[in-house]
Tab-separated table of C-alpha atoms in Angstrom:
chain	number	residue	atom	x	y	z
A	1	MET	CA	-4.308	-41.985	-12.012
A	2	ALA	CA	-2.648	-41.009	-15.292
A	3	ARG	CA	-2.466	-44.672	-16.303
A	4	VAL	CA	-6.138	-45.190	-15.557
A	5	HIS	CA	-7.014	-42.092	-17.538
A	6	GLY	CA	-4.901	-43.293	-20.486
A	7	TYR	CA	-6.569	-46.692	-20.338
A	8	GLN	CA	-10.027	-45.067	-20.256
A	9	HIS	CA	-9.023	-42.899	-23.211
A	10	ARG	CA	-8.111	-45.948	-25.315
A	11	LEU	CA	-11.365	-47.679	-24.345
A	12	SER	CA	-13.440	-44.622	-25.263
A	13	ARG	CA	-11.733	-44.301	-28.628
A	14	ALA	CA	-12.324	-48.008	-29.329
A	15	ARG	CA	-16.024	-47.600	-28.495
A	16	GLY	CA	-16.382	-44.456	-30.658
A	17	ARG	CA	-16.964	-42.062	-27.727
A	18	PRO	CA	-15.067	-38.856	-26.993
A	19	PRO	CA	-12.306	-39.307	-24.433
A	20	PRO	CA	-13.143	-38.418	-20.828
A	21	VAL	CA	-12.024	-35.027	-19.526
A	22	PRO	CA	-9.163	-35.373	-17.056
A	23	PRO	CA	-10.175	-34.557	-13.458
A	24	HIS	CA	-8.178	-31.298	-13.529
A	25	GLY	CA	-9.917	-30.007	-16.665
A	26	ARG	CA	-8.912	-29.821	-20.301
A	27	ARG	CA	-5.310	-29.187	-21.123
A	28	ARG	CA	-4.404	-26.581	-23.688
A	29	ARG	CA	-1.789	-28.033	-25.950
A	30	ARG	CA	0.460	-26.273	-28.382
A	31	PRO	CA	0.843	-27.665	-31.880
A	32	LEU	CA	3.830	-29.969	-32.258
A	33	GLY	CA	7.078	-28.085	-32.596
A	34	VAL	CA	5.694	-24.846	-31.093
A	35	THR	CA	7.051	-23.874	-27.711
A	36	ALA	CA	6.386	-20.926	-25.444
A	37	PRO	CA	8.950	-18.169	-25.878
A	38	ALA	CA	11.562	-18.453	-23.180
A	39	ALA	CA	11.942	-15.498	-20.874
A	40	ASP	CA	15.386	-13.950	-21.039
A	41	PRO	CA	16.282	-12.804	-17.505
A	42	THR	CA	19.366	-10.907	-18.701
A	43	ALA	CA	17.362	-8.974	-21.300
A	44	ASN	CA	14.640	-8.260	-18.720
A	45	LYS	CA	17.221	-6.868	-16.272
A	46	ASP	CA	18.571	-4.664	-19.048
A	47	VAL	CA	15.085	-3.324	-19.826
A	48	VAL	CA	14.492	-2.468	-16.154
A	49	GLN	CA	17.870	-0.744	-15.777
A	50	ARG	CA	17.358	1.296	-18.948
A	51	TRP	CA	13.824	2.237	-17.862
A	52	PHE	CA	15.012	3.589	-14.515
A	53	ALA	CA	17.941	5.394	-16.171
A	54	LEU	CA	15.636	7.063	-18.728
A	55	GLY	CA	13.308	8.496	-16.097
A	56	LEU	CA	10.247	6.170	-15.931
A	57	SER	CA	7.809	8.226	-18.013
A	58	THR	CA	9.931	10.014	-20.594
A	59	PRO	CA	8.995	9.172	-24.200
A	60	GLU	CA	12.096	6.943	-24.493
A	61	ALA	CA	11.261	5.173	-21.216
A	62	LEU	CA	7.644	4.582	-22.252
A	63	ASP	CA	8.908	2.661	-25.293
A	64	LEU	CA	10.132	0.044	-22.790
A	65	VAL	CA	6.733	-0.241	-21.091
A	66	ALA	CA	3.594	-2.116	-22.160
A	67	ASP	CA	0.596	0.065	-23.024
A	68	ASP	CA	-1.469	-1.571	-20.263
A	69	VAL	CA	1.233	-1.477	-17.556
A	70	ARG	CA	0.085	-1.469	-13.906
A	71	TRP	CA	2.079	0.108	-11.056
A	72	HIS	CA	0.911	-1.189	-7.664
A	73	LEU	CA	1.626	1.050	-4.683
A	74	PRO	CA	1.334	-0.027	-1.048
A	75	PRO	CA	-2.308	0.420	0.046
A	76	SER	CA	-1.376	3.134	2.550
A	77	LEU	CA	-0.019	5.303	-0.282
A	78	ALA	CA	-3.047	4.945	-2.542
A	79	VAL	CA	-4.190	8.361	-1.257
A	80	LEU	CA	-1.679	9.808	-3.729
A	81	LEU	CA	-3.227	8.112	-6.774
A	82	LYS	CA	-6.161	9.395	-8.768
A	83	ASP	CA	-9.448	8.468	-7.096
A	84	ASP	CA	-7.560	6.502	-4.396
A	85	ALA	CA	-7.030	3.662	-6.891
A	86	SER	CA	-4.831	0.734	-5.872
A	87	ALA	CA	-2.660	0.930	-8.999
A	88	ALA	CA	-1.635	3.409	-11.658
A	89	GLU	CA	-2.579	2.055	-15.078
A	90	GLY	CA	-1.174	2.614	-18.555
A	91	HIS	CA	1.231	5.278	-19.746
A	92	ASP	CA	-0.970	7.993	-18.236
A	93	GLY	CA	-0.698	6.204	-14.900
A	94	LEU	CA	3.100	6.232	-15.139
A	95	ARG	CA	3.028	9.938	-15.919
A	96	TRP	CA	0.859	10.409	-12.815
A	97	VAL	CA	3.376	8.489	-10.664
A	98	THR	CA	6.136	10.749	-12.019
A	99	ARG	CA	4.120	13.900	-11.251
A	100	MET	CA	3.396	12.536	-7.782
A	101	SER	CA	7.091	11.824	-7.235
A	102	ASP	CA	8.067	15.298	-8.458
A	103	ALA	CA	5.533	16.808	-6.045
A	104	VAL	CA	7.055	14.925	-3.092
A	105	TYR	CA	10.791	15.231	-3.804
A	106	ALA	CA	12.344	18.691	-3.739
A	107	GLU	CA	15.748	17.389	-4.822
A	108	ARG	CA	16.699	13.986	-6.177
A	109	ARG	CA	19.969	12.377	-5.271
A	110	PRO	CA	21.445	9.212	-6.764
A	111	SER	CA	19.916	6.007	-5.415
A	112	GLU	CA	22.083	3.158	-4.194
A	113	VAL	CA	21.107	-0.144	-5.820
A	114	ASP	CA	21.592	-3.013	-3.349
A	115	PHE	CA	20.875	-5.741	-5.872
A	116	LEU	CA	19.187	-6.516	-9.155
A	117	ILE	CA	18.153	-10.103	-9.839
A	118	ALA	CA	15.967	-11.782	-12.429
A	119	ASP	CA	14.189	-15.090	-12.761
A	120	GLY	CA	12.242	-15.652	-15.956
A	121	ASP	CA	9.798	-12.779	-16.460
A	122	TRP	CA	10.451	-11.276	-13.020
A	123	VAL	CA	13.090	-8.714	-12.070
A	124	VAL	CA	13.648	-7.555	-8.490
A	125	MET	CA	15.596	-4.412	-7.689
A	126	GLN	CA	16.248	-3.251	-4.152
A	127	MET	CA	17.631	0.234	-3.625
A	128	VAL	CA	18.107	2.946	-1.049
A	129	VAL	CA	16.533	6.249	-2.056
A	130	ASN	CA	18.228	9.380	-0.702
A	131	SER	CA	16.420	12.624	-1.401
A	132	ARG	CA	15.431	15.932	0.005
A	133	LEU	CA	11.700	16.316	0.409
A	134	HIS	CA	9.807	19.554	0.815
A	135	THR	CA	9.582	18.519	4.493
A	136	GLY	CA	13.256	17.560	5.010
A	137	ASP	CA	15.795	14.848	4.221
A	138	TYR	CA	14.570	11.380	3.320
A	139	ARG	CA	16.194	7.971	3.182
A	140	ASN	CA	14.238	4.758	2.657
A	141	ARG	CA	14.780	1.301	1.215
A	142	TYR	CA	12.604	0.390	-1.759
A	143	CYS	CA	12.109	-2.949	-3.463
A	144	PHE	CA	10.570	-3.044	-6.926
A	145	THR	CA	9.215	-6.345	-8.198
A	146	ILE	CA	8.772	-5.983	-11.939
A	147	ARG	CA	7.203	-8.389	-14.432
A	148	CYS	CA	8.315	-8.187	-18.039
A	149	ALA	CA	6.367	-9.581	-20.969
A	150	GLN	CA	7.534	-9.692	-24.581
A	151	GLY	CA	10.550	-7.528	-23.804
A	152	ARG	CA	8.587	-4.733	-22.105
A	153	ILE	CA	7.685	-3.855	-18.525
A	154	ALA	CA	4.143	-5.045	-17.832
A	155	GLU	CA	3.691	-4.729	-14.074
A	156	ILE	CA	5.446	-3.016	-11.173
A	157	TYR	CA	5.008	-3.676	-7.466
A	158	GLU	CA	6.564	-1.049	-5.204
A	159	HIS	CA	7.481	-2.042	-1.643
A	160	LEU	CA	8.824	0.341	0.981
A	161	ASP	CA	8.477	1.379	4.592
A	162	SER	CA	5.338	3.349	3.834
A	163	LEU	CA	4.870	4.473	7.444
A	164	HIS	CA	8.301	6.111	7.361
A	165	PHE	CA	7.454	7.684	3.982
A	166	PHE	CA	4.115	8.937	5.267
A	167	ARG	CA	5.601	10.399	8.458
A	168	THR	CA	8.497	12.005	6.587
A	169	ALA	CA	6.781	13.265	3.440
A	170	LEU	CA	3.114	13.698	4.297
A	171	ASP	CA	2.959	14.614	7.994
A	172	PRO	CA	1.566	16.962	9.248
A	173	PRO	CA	-1.745	16.679	7.342
A	174	GLN	CA	-1.034	20.007	5.634
A	175	ALA	CA	1.915	18.326	3.871
A	176	LEU	CA	-0.453	15.899	2.097
A	177	SER	CA	-2.578	18.834	0.910
A	178	ASP	CA	0.564	20.591	-0.321
A	179	VAL	CA	1.681	17.487	-2.252
A	180	ARG	CA	-1.751	17.131	-3.853
A	181	ALA	CA	-1.669	20.812	-4.855
A	182	ARG	CA	1.783	20.375	-6.454
A	183	ILE	CA	0.513	17.319	-8.361
A	184	ASP	CA	-2.457	19.330	-9.656
A	185	ASP	CA	-0.202	22.254	-10.598
A	186	SER	CA	2.020	19.983	-12.706
A	187	SER	CA	-0.886	18.551	-14.735
């Protein structure tokens, strides 16, 4: 089909007509000599590691994050976000996630990183979180899928056993009310 299209293009030009649009739509072309910036997986991994080490929403950590960042939680945990949204947005959203986390965890313990890999703009980090909640001890495996753009974190997808989290941190129903009250108190 590409040969036919090329042939039609030459015929159209010879007849003074604009070339036909390829069946898949117009292609956006870059000027000669201009290429898309290559993603640097090693640099992206470094950004993610530094961001976690700095505390997610500290002023230094926010320098590593895009202004319009989106943090996607599992749908079952959206009850912890403002207005039951599906994602926390912007730097204020990251601060909210930190307040939410502080309201759930009574004591933080070091996490165990299983692996950290990168491919282009994407970084994946799997870890085991060990903490003490206000309701008891907690251990769960998390996987963060993080997209970087222009050297900054642009999007975060959080994956975990949300049923285990819910049963451990937010059951009985009074626990959810207590967490929400602690979030409001920290605002």
